[in-house]
């Protein structure tokens, strides 16, 4: 029996067991067949390649109960394997029903099936149809790009190219099939020697190979490695900072979290629709949207787990909270429109170029040990791994020390670049300039 036949067989068994169990109020069933080619480099030499072929079948059940006259719903999810017999599948569904009846929440349902007849661009043709050639191309482009860079060399590299065929169904009649792809890419570059040897570590997750922009990306990370050979500590004090590169991905996490329905429903956010939540007094007003149709976006997908058709919407407009980010369940609890879950973050760019944002005594910070503002307090801090200090017309590499602050205060004066970039789930300005940020260093 082929892997595809095994997937179809376990899907058939699980679906029948779900439909035959009278205590199941609603269900979802997602199956996937995954093909992944993996590449491992040591230096510029291929150490190993590997092929992985996997199946997954995940079912969730909703069970309705009435407790003291109040309608309640329980939900449980489990994974099924092709090796399971029909009897084992039936018993697992029965156990799920029992577990769901013990984990009750206020009543909720799946969303009614809907389709916009659009194709969501979340696959790379080469990865779907010829991963071997695509992996070789990834290897060659990596080695050739590094060879063009003076003073750096490859320590190691890994590239995983994944093709995933998914099928999503539920008890309300949703049926959706799609081919998706994903790239995991990791590269460690070395510069210097002896006690002065430093590394530059690149990690990217993308849907499409062209989103890696390997030549340009490797060029930047090679420069980070060269910069760090003789980098200095930044000066302690209040500073003007231009955030870029890795600092961008989680920059707006605080605002994403505080606008989500589960957070609002559970009283972990007191924000209200219509409230100005990003109080920018000077600079660019902030507009944040989610776009599940972003070409090559890591969160590009058509439906969420509740069966909601995902479409683009804005949740913060010019700093004002305009829409709750709500799955079907919490939309019902809060009596707000269902948007589906958060997908790719799109930030409206500014009007100034990088050159216009650059001014004397500014730090341009690109890489941190981590930079993730606290999702509930807005506080942030991060150890600087790569940056430049622009002063008197010269750029001096900096590393070490840290930045810290609060998003609420930091965003009162902010400028966004008109240059944009896309990586992972982020599409927005390549540079974000803020003022009076704490730097601890020399």
Short mmCIF file of C-alpha atoms in Angstrom, two decimals, residues 12-428:
data_model
loop_
_atom_site.label_atom_id
_atom_site.label_comp_id
_atom_site.label_asym_id
_atom_site.label_seq_id
_atom_site.Cartn_x
_atom_site.Cartn_y
_atom_site.Cartn_z
CA UNK A 12 -11.82 7.00 5.75
CA UNK A 13 -11.75 5.07 9.04
CA UNK A 14 -11.63 8.21 11.19
CA UNK A 15 -14.37 9.95 9.26
CA UNK A 16 -16.69 6.95 9.52
CA UNK A 17 -16.08 6.68 13.27
CA UNK A 18 -16.83 10.40 13.69
CA UNK A 19 -20.03 10.19 11.69
CA UNK A 20 -21.19 7.01 13.46
CA UNK A 21 -20.73 8.38 16.99
CA UNK A 22 -24.05 9.98 17.96
CA UNK A 23 -22.46 11.96 20.81
CA UNK A 24 -20.24 13.95 18.43
CA UNK A 25 -21.94 17.28 17.73
CA UNK A 26 -19.42 18.47 15.13
CA UNK A 27 -15.99 17.49 13.90
CA UNK A 28 -13.01 18.56 11.80
CA UNK A 29 -10.57 16.25 10.05
CA UNK A 30 -7.26 17.38 8.58
CA UNK A 31 -4.90 15.03 6.79
CA UNK A 32 -1.54 15.74 5.25
CA UNK A 33 1.10 13.93 3.24
CA UNK A 34 4.52 15.50 3.61
CA UNK A 35 7.60 15.15 1.39
CA UNK A 36 10.78 16.78 2.70
CA UNK A 37 14.29 16.87 1.24
CA UNK A 38 17.05 17.89 3.64
CA UNK A 39 20.56 19.20 2.96
CA UNK A 40 23.43 19.46 5.46
CA UNK A 41 26.68 21.30 4.71
CA UNK A 42 29.92 21.39 6.68
CA UNK A 43 31.97 24.20 5.23
CA UNK A 44 31.22 24.23 1.52
CA UNK A 45 30.97 20.44 1.32
CA UNK A 46 27.77 18.42 1.40
CA UNK A 47 27.83 16.24 4.49
CA UNK A 48 24.45 14.56 3.96
CA UNK A 49 21.15 14.70 2.11
CA UNK A 50 18.01 13.00 3.35
CA UNK A 51 14.43 12.38 2.20
CA UNK A 52 11.52 12.18 4.65
CA UNK A 53 7.98 11.05 3.81
CA UNK A 54 5.37 11.47 6.55
CA UNK A 55 1.62 11.21 7.06
CA UNK A 56 -0.58 13.00 9.58
CA UNK A 57 -4.27 12.69 10.37
CA UNK A 58 -5.65 15.04 13.02
CA UNK A 59 -9.29 15.03 14.14
CA UNK A 60 -11.12 17.25 16.60
CA UNK A 61 -14.57 16.69 18.08
CA UNK A 62 -17.07 19.14 19.52
CA UNK A 63 -19.47 17.76 22.10
CA UNK A 64 -22.48 19.76 23.32
CA UNK A 65 -23.80 19.36 26.86
CA UNK A 66 -26.26 21.25 29.01
CA UNK A 67 -25.14 22.09 32.55
CA UNK A 68 -27.73 23.59 34.92
CA UNK A 69 -29.73 24.74 31.91
CA UNK A 70 -26.72 26.38 30.22
CA UNK A 71 -25.49 25.07 26.83
CA UNK A 72 -21.82 24.15 26.89
CA UNK A 73 -19.33 22.74 24.39
CA UNK A 74 -16.19 20.67 24.85
CA UNK A 75 -13.46 20.22 22.24
CA UNK A 76 -10.67 17.65 22.04
CA UNK A 77 -8.08 16.99 19.32
CA UNK A 78 -6.11 13.83 18.63
CA UNK A 79 -3.70 12.46 16.03
CA UNK A 80 -4.31 9.14 14.28
CA UNK A 81 -1.69 6.97 12.59
CA UNK A 82 -2.05 4.69 9.54
CA UNK A 83 -1.17 1.66 11.68
CA UNK A 84 -4.37 1.95 13.73
CA UNK A 85 -7.14 -0.60 13.21
CA UNK A 86 -10.81 0.27 12.80
CA UNK A 87 -11.48 -0.84 16.38
CA UNK A 88 -8.67 1.35 17.72
CA UNK A 89 -10.00 4.34 15.79
CA UNK A 90 -13.53 3.84 17.12
CA UNK A 91 -12.22 3.53 20.69
CA UNK A 92 -10.11 6.68 20.29
CA UNK A 93 -13.15 8.66 19.12
CA UNK A 94 -15.13 7.40 22.12
CA UNK A 95 -12.30 8.48 24.44
CA UNK A 96 -12.25 11.90 22.76
CA UNK A 97 -15.98 12.32 23.34
CA UNK A 98 -15.56 11.46 27.01
CA UNK A 99 -12.62 13.85 27.42
CA UNK A 100 -14.51 16.65 25.63
CA UNK A 101 -17.48 16.24 27.98
CA UNK A 102 -15.13 16.95 30.92
CA UNK A 103 -13.61 20.10 29.37
CA UNK A 104 -16.67 22.28 28.79
CA UNK A 105 -16.76 25.94 27.81
CA UNK A 106 -19.62 28.25 26.87
CA UNK A 107 -21.32 26.96 23.73
CA UNK A 108 -19.66 27.50 20.35
CA UNK A 109 -19.85 26.03 16.86
CA UNK A 110 -17.86 25.68 13.66
CA UNK A 111 -18.22 28.34 10.98
CA UNK A 112 -20.50 27.78 8.01
CA UNK A 113 -18.54 26.78 4.88
CA UNK A 114 -17.82 29.62 2.48
CA UNK A 115 -15.53 30.03 -0.53
CA UNK A 116 -14.26 33.05 -2.48
CA UNK A 117 -13.02 30.93 -5.42
CA UNK A 118 -9.51 32.34 -5.07
CA UNK A 119 -6.22 30.47 -4.94
CA UNK A 120 -4.00 31.43 -2.03
CA UNK A 121 -0.33 31.64 -3.16
CA UNK A 122 1.47 29.48 -0.62
CA UNK A 123 3.46 27.04 -2.75
CA UNK A 124 6.72 27.06 -4.66
CA UNK A 125 6.39 25.24 -7.98
CA UNK A 126 9.96 23.89 -7.91
CA UNK A 127 9.56 22.44 -4.41
CA UNK A 128 6.30 20.70 -5.36
CA UNK A 129 7.54 19.21 -8.63
CA UNK A 130 11.34 18.84 -8.36
CA UNK A 131 12.71 19.18 -4.85
CA UNK A 132 15.98 17.43 -5.73
CA UNK A 133 16.86 20.08 -8.31
CA UNK A 134 15.61 22.85 -6.03
CA UNK A 135 17.79 21.59 -3.17
CA UNK A 136 20.86 21.45 -5.42
CA UNK A 137 20.13 25.00 -6.57
CA UNK A 138 19.84 26.12 -2.93
CA UNK A 139 23.19 24.51 -2.16
CA UNK A 140 24.93 26.03 -5.19
CA UNK A 141 23.53 29.52 -4.62
CA UNK A 142 24.63 29.39 -0.97
CA UNK A 143 28.19 28.31 -1.74
CA UNK A 144 28.57 30.74 -4.66
CA UNK A 145 27.15 33.69 -2.73
CA UNK A 146 29.54 33.13 0.20
CA UNK A 147 32.48 32.67 -2.19
CA UNK A 148 31.92 36.23 -3.44
CA UNK A 149 32.23 37.66 0.07
CA UNK A 150 35.68 38.66 1.33
CA UNK A 151 36.79 37.49 4.76
CA UNK A 152 33.92 35.09 5.53
CA UNK A 153 33.45 31.34 5.22
CA UNK A 154 30.73 28.79 5.82
CA UNK A 155 30.85 26.95 9.14
CA UNK A 156 27.68 24.96 8.45
CA UNK A 157 24.37 25.17 6.66
CA UNK A 158 21.07 23.33 6.57
CA UNK A 159 18.21 23.54 4.09
CA UNK A 160 14.87 21.72 4.36
CA UNK A 161 12.42 21.88 1.45
CA UNK A 162 8.95 20.61 2.35
CA UNK A 163 5.94 19.89 0.14
CA UNK A 164 2.75 19.26 2.06
CA UNK A 165 -0.51 18.10 0.46
CA UNK A 166 -3.35 18.90 2.85
CA UNK A 167 -7.02 18.01 2.92
CA UNK A 168 -9.38 19.76 5.33
CA UNK A 169 -12.95 18.57 5.94
CA UNK A 170 -15.59 19.09 8.60
CA UNK A 171 -19.08 18.01 9.55
CA UNK A 172 -20.68 21.14 8.07
CA UNK A 173 -19.53 20.22 4.59
CA UNK A 174 -16.21 22.01 4.21
CA UNK A 175 -13.81 20.27 1.82
CA UNK A 176 -10.55 21.94 0.90
CA UNK A 177 -7.40 20.51 -0.67
CA UNK A 178 -4.16 22.35 -1.32
CA UNK A 179 -0.45 21.92 -1.93
CA UNK A 180 1.70 24.06 0.34
CA UNK A 181 5.46 24.40 0.66
CA UNK A 182 7.86 25.50 3.38
CA UNK A 183 11.57 26.22 3.53
CA UNK A 184 13.72 26.05 6.65
CA UNK A 185 17.14 27.56 5.99
CA UNK A 186 20.02 27.97 8.42
CA UNK A 187 23.50 29.31 7.67
CA UNK A 188 26.41 29.96 10.04
CA UNK A 189 29.17 32.21 8.68
CA UNK A 190 32.57 32.76 10.27
CA UNK A 191 34.88 35.77 10.06
CA UNK A 192 38.19 36.54 11.72
CA UNK A 193 40.46 33.96 13.32
CA UNK A 194 41.71 32.81 16.69
CA UNK A 195 40.36 34.83 19.58
CA UNK A 196 38.90 37.32 17.10
CA UNK A 197 36.78 34.71 15.30
CA UNK A 198 33.08 35.58 15.24
CA UNK A 199 30.00 34.04 13.68
CA UNK A 200 26.90 35.35 11.97
CA UNK A 201 23.86 33.07 12.28
CA UNK A 202 21.05 33.27 9.73
CA UNK A 203 17.74 31.42 10.22
CA UNK A 204 14.82 31.86 7.83
CA UNK A 205 11.44 30.19 7.35
CA UNK A 206 9.68 30.87 4.06
CA UNK A 207 7.12 29.42 1.66
CA UNK A 208 8.97 30.22 -1.58
CA UNK A 209 12.62 30.05 -2.55
CA UNK A 210 12.68 33.53 -4.10
CA UNK A 211 11.61 35.02 -0.75
CA UNK A 212 14.97 33.98 0.68
CA UNK A 213 16.68 36.50 -1.65
CA UNK A 214 19.84 34.49 -1.02
CA UNK A 215 22.40 36.72 -2.75
CA UNK A 216 21.28 39.87 -0.93
CA UNK A 217 20.58 38.14 2.40
CA UNK A 218 23.91 36.34 2.51
CA UNK A 219 25.62 39.60 1.57
CA UNK A 220 24.08 41.35 4.59
CA UNK A 221 24.93 38.54 7.00
CA UNK A 222 28.48 38.35 5.65
CA UNK A 223 28.82 42.06 6.44
CA UNK A 224 27.44 41.46 9.95
CA UNK A 225 30.18 38.86 10.48
CA UNK A 226 32.91 41.23 9.23
CA UNK A 227 31.53 44.07 11.34
CA UNK A 228 31.63 42.00 14.52
CA UNK A 229 35.35 41.28 14.26
CA UNK A 230 36.10 44.82 15.47
CA UNK A 231 32.74 45.94 16.87
CA UNK A 232 32.56 48.20 19.92
CA UNK A 233 30.11 48.46 22.79
CA UNK A 234 27.44 51.12 22.26
CA UNK A 235 27.40 54.16 24.56
CA UNK A 236 24.97 54.04 27.49
CA UNK A 237 22.16 56.56 27.55
CA UNK A 238 19.06 57.59 25.62
CA UNK A 239 19.41 57.00 21.90
CA UNK A 240 17.74 57.38 18.53
CA UNK A 241 17.44 53.91 17.00
CA UNK A 242 16.55 52.53 13.58
CA UNK A 243 15.39 48.94 13.96
CA UNK A 244 15.73 46.63 10.96
CA UNK A 245 16.22 42.98 9.94
CA UNK A 246 15.49 40.49 12.76
CA UNK A 247 14.09 43.14 15.09
CA UNK A 248 11.06 43.64 12.83
CA UNK A 249 9.38 40.23 12.99
CA UNK A 250 8.05 40.60 16.54
CA UNK A 251 8.08 44.38 16.81
CA UNK A 252 4.27 44.67 16.89
CA UNK A 253 3.55 41.55 19.00
CA UNK A 254 2.15 43.68 21.85
CA UNK A 255 -0.51 45.20 19.59
CA UNK A 256 -1.33 41.86 17.99
CA UNK A 257 -1.95 40.23 21.35
CA UNK A 258 -3.99 43.00 22.95
CA UNK A 259 -6.46 43.05 20.05
CA UNK A 260 -7.18 39.29 20.06
CA UNK A 261 -10.61 38.10 21.14
CA UNK A 262 -9.41 35.40 23.60
CA UNK A 263 -7.27 38.00 25.39
CA UNK A 264 -10.10 40.54 25.49
CA UNK A 265 -12.68 37.95 26.54
CA UNK A 266 -10.49 36.74 29.40
CA UNK A 267 -9.97 40.34 30.60
CA UNK A 268 -6.23 40.31 29.88
CA UNK A 269 -6.73 43.40 27.72
CA UNK A 270 -8.98 46.35 28.49
CA UNK A 271 -8.75 47.87 25.00
CA UNK A 272 -11.95 48.81 23.20
CA UNK A 273 -12.80 49.20 19.52
CA UNK A 274 -12.56 52.89 18.66
CA UNK A 275 -9.79 53.54 21.20
CA UNK A 276 -6.47 55.05 20.11
CA UNK A 277 -4.06 52.35 21.23
CA UNK A 278 -0.91 53.58 19.45
CA UNK A 279 -0.68 57.18 20.57
CA UNK A 280 1.76 58.58 18.01
CA UNK A 281 2.26 62.28 18.69
CA UNK A 282 4.93 62.80 16.03
CA UNK A 283 5.78 60.83 12.92
CA UNK A 284 3.84 58.13 11.08
CA UNK A 285 0.48 56.83 12.23
CA UNK A 286 0.48 53.05 12.45
CA UNK A 287 -1.87 50.84 10.39
CA UNK A 288 -1.77 47.07 10.94
CA UNK A 289 -3.57 44.41 8.90
CA UNK A 290 -3.66 40.65 8.45
CA UNK A 291 -3.39 39.27 4.93
CA UNK A 292 -3.89 35.49 4.48
CA UNK A 293 -3.39 35.90 0.71
CA UNK A 294 0.08 37.48 0.87
CA UNK A 295 2.18 35.81 -1.83
CA UNK A 296 4.65 33.49 -0.14
CA UNK A 297 3.65 34.56 3.38
CA UNK A 298 4.40 31.95 6.01
CA UNK A 299 0.81 32.22 7.31
CA UNK A 300 -0.83 32.30 3.89
CA UNK A 301 -3.76 29.86 4.07
CA UNK A 302 -7.43 29.76 3.14
CA UNK A 303 -9.19 28.43 6.27
CA UNK A 304 -8.51 28.39 9.99
CA UNK A 305 -9.19 25.50 12.38
CA UNK A 306 -12.80 26.53 12.88
CA UNK A 307 -13.56 26.42 9.16
CA UNK A 308 -13.57 30.20 8.72
CA UNK A 309 -12.65 31.51 5.27
CA UNK A 310 -9.71 33.85 5.84
CA UNK A 311 -9.63 37.24 4.14
CA UNK A 312 -7.60 40.42 4.58
CA UNK A 313 -8.69 42.94 7.22
CA UNK A 314 -7.26 45.89 9.15
CA UNK A 315 -7.37 45.80 12.95
CA UNK A 316 -5.50 49.01 13.79
CA UNK A 317 -6.00 52.04 11.52
CA UNK A 318 -3.89 55.17 12.10
CA UNK A 319 -3.30 54.01 15.66
CA UNK A 320 -6.99 53.32 16.39
CA UNK A 321 -8.25 49.84 17.31
CA UNK A 322 -10.90 49.16 14.65
CA UNK A 323 -11.56 45.40 14.65
CA UNK A 324 -11.27 42.53 17.13
CA UNK A 325 -9.22 39.59 15.83
CA UNK A 326 -11.71 36.79 16.53
CA UNK A 327 -12.07 33.12 15.70
CA UNK A 328 -15.60 31.74 15.39
CA UNK A 329 -15.76 30.67 19.03
CA UNK A 330 -14.71 33.93 20.64
CA UNK A 331 -16.57 36.03 18.08
CA UNK A 332 -19.73 34.38 19.37
CA UNK A 333 -18.76 34.99 22.99
CA UNK A 334 -18.12 38.69 22.35
CA UNK A 335 -20.80 39.29 19.71
CA UNK A 336 -18.29 40.63 17.17
CA UNK A 337 -17.67 39.68 13.51
CA UNK A 338 -15.66 36.53 12.87
CA UNK A 339 -12.31 37.29 11.21
CA UNK A 340 -10.56 33.96 11.73
CA UNK A 341 -7.15 33.70 13.33
CA UNK A 342 -4.19 36.03 12.82
CA UNK A 343 -2.19 35.43 9.65
CA UNK A 344 0.52 37.48 7.89
CA UNK A 345 1.15 40.89 9.45
CA UNK A 346 1.11 43.79 6.99
CA UNK A 347 2.28 47.22 8.18
CA UNK A 348 1.59 50.26 6.06
CA UNK A 349 4.95 51.87 5.17
CA UNK A 350 5.96 55.46 5.73
CA UNK A 351 6.97 58.18 3.29
CA UNK A 352 10.66 58.68 4.14
CA UNK A 353 13.60 56.81 2.65
CA UNK A 354 16.34 55.25 4.77
CA UNK A 355 18.64 58.12 3.85
CA UNK A 356 16.03 60.60 5.06
CA UNK A 357 15.64 58.71 8.35
CA UNK A 358 19.39 58.65 8.97
CA UNK A 359 20.67 61.47 11.17
CA UNK A 360 23.78 62.09 13.25
CA UNK A 361 24.23 59.97 16.39
CA UNK A 362 21.78 57.23 15.36
CA UNK A 363 22.09 53.50 16.03
CA UNK A 364 20.99 51.10 13.28
CA UNK A 365 20.30 47.80 15.04
CA UNK A 366 19.66 44.66 13.02
CA UNK A 367 20.21 41.58 15.17
CA UNK A 368 19.52 40.71 18.79
CA UNK A 369 19.80 37.66 21.02
CA UNK A 370 16.01 38.09 20.98
CA UNK A 371 13.72 41.07 20.52
CA UNK A 372 10.14 40.32 21.47
CA UNK A 373 8.15 42.98 23.34
CA UNK A 374 6.12 41.49 26.17
CA UNK A 375 2.72 40.64 24.75
CA UNK A 376 0.83 42.00 27.76
CA UNK A 377 2.93 44.81 29.22
CA UNK A 378 4.67 46.17 26.11
CA UNK A 379 8.03 46.10 27.84
CA UNK A 380 11.00 45.15 25.69
CA UNK A 381 14.70 44.43 26.03
CA UNK A 382 17.26 42.72 23.88
CA UNK A 383 21.00 42.10 23.79
CA UNK A 384 22.55 43.66 20.68
CA UNK A 385 24.32 41.21 18.38
CA UNK A 386 24.80 43.48 15.37
CA UNK A 387 24.47 47.17 14.76
CA UNK A 388 26.04 50.36 13.47
CA UNK A 389 26.50 53.74 15.12
CA UNK A 390 26.24 56.60 12.64
CA UNK A 391 28.09 59.69 13.84
CA UNK A 392 29.97 62.49 12.07
CA UNK A 393 29.29 60.88 8.70
CA UNK A 394 30.85 57.54 9.68
CA UNK A 395 29.44 54.08 10.55
CA UNK A 396 31.04 52.22 13.47
CA UNK A 397 30.05 48.58 14.11
CA UNK A 398 28.61 47.89 17.57
CA UNK A 399 27.63 44.78 19.50
CA UNK A 400 26.96 43.85 23.11
CA UNK A 401 24.99 45.97 25.51
CA UNK A 402 21.22 46.06 25.29
CA UNK A 403 18.17 48.17 24.51
CA UNK A 404 15.07 48.46 26.69
CA UNK A 405 11.85 50.41 26.93
CA UNK A 406 8.07 50.30 26.75
CA UNK A 407 6.17 50.19 23.47
CA UNK A 408 3.54 52.64 24.74
CA UNK A 409 6.17 55.36 25.23
CA UNK A 410 8.44 54.40 22.33
CA UNK A 411 5.66 54.64 19.75
CA UNK A 412 4.78 58.24 20.63
CA UNK A 413 7.41 59.34 18.14
CA UNK A 414 8.07 56.92 15.28
CA UNK A 415 8.95 57.07 11.60
CA UNK A 416 8.57 54.19 9.14
CA UNK A 417 10.61 53.84 5.97
CA UNK A 418 9.03 53.77 2.54
CA UNK A 419 11.33 50.84 1.68
CA UNK A 420 9.58 47.56 2.47
CA UNK A 421 10.63 43.98 3.03
CA UNK A 422 8.97 40.60 3.39
CA UNK A 423 10.08 37.61 5.40
CA UNK A 424 8.19 34.94 7.29
CA UNK A 425 4.87 36.44 8.40
CA UNK A 426 6.03 40.06 8.07
CA UNK A 427 5.46 42.54 5.25
CA UNK A 428 6.14 46.18 6.03
#
